[in-house]
């Protein structure tokens, strides 16, 4: 029963109008099932009927096609019979004419011709109708016809005026090209086909030029199929060369198209010298000027994206090599050496080198002869999106490598300016079109040189020197006053001044953002070469090339000119050839007025690249929260590397619109030149500041916040690195040779290591983008006033102390907190040391070296005498100061016998360059074998001592303790160049120059100047690229060790330097190599060790805020006059000298300040050194002296001298009753050094 609200139990009726089964598989409605079956049956019948129609239609189509095929086959068979009959008739006539009788009654008059035009045309029409390239019989018919046509060609009227002949023969030519492309290896009559192509090219040059793309592509295939094993010989080679040159012999309006297709379809064929036996016949027949002009025009229209594949790059490599070869052969080897490179040639080679720079750079050093499985290898790497791809390292083909290396010819680079010298006007202010030509020439030259520098970084100095000297030896420019030479530096400088980039950036640094940023080639379709324009897409990258090459050249010049030359610049772009007794460098330097313009441009550009870095790259804060670890951390090692926003933007952004150019390179070049100019000190300090762009009051707290953010982010990144290292190194023990899968495991770990390195690099880039103030402070510190930078430095130190000491900066409070734990008490033990008065440095080194960066924390010192008796005194900071000053006085004293540092003629200190060699000599004298554990330990001990000294100096700077030590400027420069963005570790970012050599060795400096200015032939001195180092070691026969013996070591300045003479052309490179050896290479280990220790206490980025003079001030204090009023304001008093409630000074104190005011500045400094051990005031005034300057009474004995406790900056002053007595006793004390005791 189915009860309802109505009370009826009748089942309701089920109605289904959809035709579907609503019963869940159960047929509940028979009528509905019948309807559905009928519909399905009708649909099935409709499908069957359609299939039948399709079958019938297909059958009719097949029949129609078959009938058509049969008809065409029969028709072609008829044509073939007709063609054979025509050929037989013609052959009989030919034999009849030659006196051979084939039958009766077939005499032909002797004057008749075998084949006339009509017969040949009829045969050719039939042949073109039935010719089947897959039929061997048809190919034989074609061969015979081509041979007969070539025999009768001289009797035929083959001219372009006969359109019918022209059409038939060009159709035949296309057929021949098709046959050559398909059946080259099976043809025995390739010579006749090539001869036919030559005939067509001579008869119809314009028509052949129109199909020249296919023409040269087929000939390339012919050449490749012939291959090295079947290379052309003798007549074949000459015939192929004639075929290649035939379309180019007759100059028409289409000839440039033919040359372009020759370049892009044939001159990309690999290994033509081997396939053809020689390229001379081909190169000799080319119109070189037309070829190079056409190729230059073509390259300017092409895009980089067309050559992304490896096969396309290989083709470009061969095109580049053939271009270089053709030019050399066109001009002759002997002539080319003294012939300027043409602008079009520079354009072609520059563009091709730029497109292939990465490929050439990685393969140029792989010798083909030594290419083995280790050289030709495939490695898995990660791309930007984290996907793995294979990178193959193959050697360049020998022919390609040799041709590319020929670009590094001194004479070729020297003569670069020769092609543009005639464009230089005799007088300033030439016509506008003349200036445009100069600018275009400069852009072409710049693009070529910049690419050479990119591909051959190891030869960069040679390239710069050859370019720099090229103008001095090139053909003189004729003027009214006589011959003149063009200065390459001034020419590029003038071109730089004329660029729109220079003008816009000099006016407003904000303009740099859009001018620097350029979307990648994949998005913007960057062209290989563009015509010059204002500042559209076409001209901007070319102007940047001019600017960058000028900066590259000028950075080289700044390294080899001294201050006298630097300040002697003249504005003229040309130099009289008759100038005698004047160095070319002196004539080429820029005038100071124009250098001011340059500094404004570089200052604005450098500022924009750091201040607006995020706008240039287009990176914003991560979306996943404030924590950087959420942005950069990859939780699973097995997960492919996620491409974050920064990585993606770095791929899209192409610096300056130049392929392969990076923002880091541009910034490094700009800031490097700017720093070298700043160090010349030829402009007032205010010139370098940017008050309109930087608010100093807001700058300090903002930059401290950026430093805190960077430090926190770095800590988080370090934690992530440690975790990632544990994640993928847990199975390191499983990697054993011989185990299955061991190679795969090594590859996996290698890829993971690269992934982590990529993460760290991306993390560093992001921190640079979000910390513009820090970047400016570290890379362009001269934009910030010195006093502001000192305040920032002290703020950085204060924040670091607070962070390391848990918020307790005061040493006593920190010790109290640390003492509350067992671990803390153990740590305090390590920070306490007993120091003997007669072995301060050795005791300090032995007890405090293991602390490492822990030396930043407060230390406790107990002095003991030679008997071990502890001296009286409580270390409230004063004993620590005395300890540090004592260590520095002993270690840096040249008379202490440690010999770690030496001094120059001005008594300025620098690491002993011979220290490592001297230690090796001592070990050899002691019989220690080189490379043994004992030997290595002694060498490490020497470097550890330098490292410890670096920590000691860092500790003094960290605690604000001034020490009376003066370092050589060239040594301090290395401190300042260790923390800038992009700089390498240690001192590698330092670049030695001739001017710095003066601070090391005045006699060597003067000798190099004489060599530089020598007017004759410097080969008279018989110098080569070697240098002699003098090593001094104690005499083992002298028991006192007071005498020493010396020996010399000759070292090469460059590979095979002993066989390279110093000439007038390479003397500047020799000078720069000598400076590099003396200033950089010889003391490298010692300097790096010292800087490593210094960097453990003072972050290198903090040091980079100062130049060498400012660092010396930071170490030893301000060298300006002593401000007595400031000293009096910040002096504390003890004993009876303490100020009372009335704030009245004791009479003896008033006498003291009266005497101090009357003293000269020299005597004031002696008083300051008497009390504090340093004669200079702190940078920010005496309020920063730690501890403060103090005066305490020392009794009322009028005969007693004043005494001091320098450890606490305390003057013990007896209560003298008169100013005269006080002055007399004080002068005696400060000049005799008497009265020191310990408080």
mmCIF file of N, CA and C in Angstrom, residues 923 926-929 931-941:
data_model
loop_
_atom_site.group_PDB
_atom_site.id
_atom_site.type_symbol
_atom_site.label_atom_id
_atom_site.label_comp_id
_atom_site.label_asym_id
_atom_site.label_seq_id
_atom_site.Cartn_x
_atom_site.Cartn_y
_atom_site.Cartn_z
ATOM 1 N N UNK A 923 113.078 27.298 5.868
ATOM 2 C CA UNK A 923 112.715 25.887 6.000
ATOM 3 C C UNK A 923 113.669 25.009 5.196
ATOM 4 N N UNK A 926 116.766 24.613 7.035
ATOM 5 C CA UNK A 926 116.604 23.705 8.173
ATOM 6 C C UNK A 926 116.417 22.262 7.732
ATOM 7 N N UNK A 927 116.411 22.026 6.433
ATOM 8 C CA UNK A 927 116.296 20.662 5.932
ATOM 9 C C UNK A 927 114.887 20.140 5.866
ATOM 10 N N UNK A 928 113.899 21.000 5.947
ATOM 11 C CA UNK A 928 112.495 20.564 5.867
ATOM 12 C C UNK A 928 112.130 20.415 4.404
ATOM 13 N N UNK A 929 111.608 19.265 4.029
ATOM 14 C CA UNK A 929 111.260 19.004 2.625
ATOM 15 C C UNK A 929 109.967 19.732 2.264
ATOM 16 N N UNK A 931 106.457 20.591 0.892
ATOM 17 C CA UNK A 931 105.238 19.813 0.759
ATOM 18 C C UNK A 931 104.985 18.855 1.898
ATOM 19 N N UNK A 932 105.944 18.709 2.801
ATOM 20 C CA UNK A 932 105.746 17.810 3.937
ATOM 21 C C UNK A 932 104.792 18.451 4.938
ATOM 22 N N UNK A 933 104.206 17.671 5.841
ATOM 23 C CA UNK A 933 103.311 18.248 6.858
ATOM 24 C C UNK A 933 103.978 19.340 7.682
ATOM 25 N N UNK A 934 105.258 19.152 8.011
ATOM 26 C CA UNK A 934 105.959 20.176 8.792
ATOM 27 C C UNK A 934 106.101 21.462 7.983
ATOM 28 N N UNK A 935 106.444 21.309 6.714
ATOM 29 C CA UNK A 935 106.566 22.478 5.824
ATOM 30 C C UNK A 935 105.232 23.226 5.745
ATOM 31 N N UNK A 936 104.174 22.501 5.495
ATOM 32 C CA UNK A 936 102.861 23.132 5.351
ATOM 33 C C UNK A 936 102.423 23.810 6.635
ATOM 34 N N UNK A 937 102.737 23.198 7.761
ATOM 35 C CA UNK A 937 102.340 23.805 9.028
ATOM 36 C C UNK A 937 103.089 25.113 9.271
ATOM 37 N N UNK A 938 104.370 25.159 8.932
ATOM 38 C CA UNK A 938 105.126 26.398 9.093
ATOM 39 C C UNK A 938 104.588 27.496 8.174
ATOM 40 N N UNK A 939 104.231 27.141 6.949
ATOM 41 C CA UNK A 939 103.701 28.143 6.030
ATOM 42 C C UNK A 939 102.329 28.634 6.497
ATOM 43 N N UNK A 940 101.508 27.716 6.995
ATOM 44 C CA UNK A 940 100.200 28.138 7.521
ATOM 45 C C UNK A 940 100.364 29.016 8.751
ATOM 46 N N UNK A 941 101.374 28.727 9.564
ATOM 47 C CA UNK A 941 101.602 29.549 10.758
ATOM 48 C C UNK A 941 101.944 30.985 10.370
#
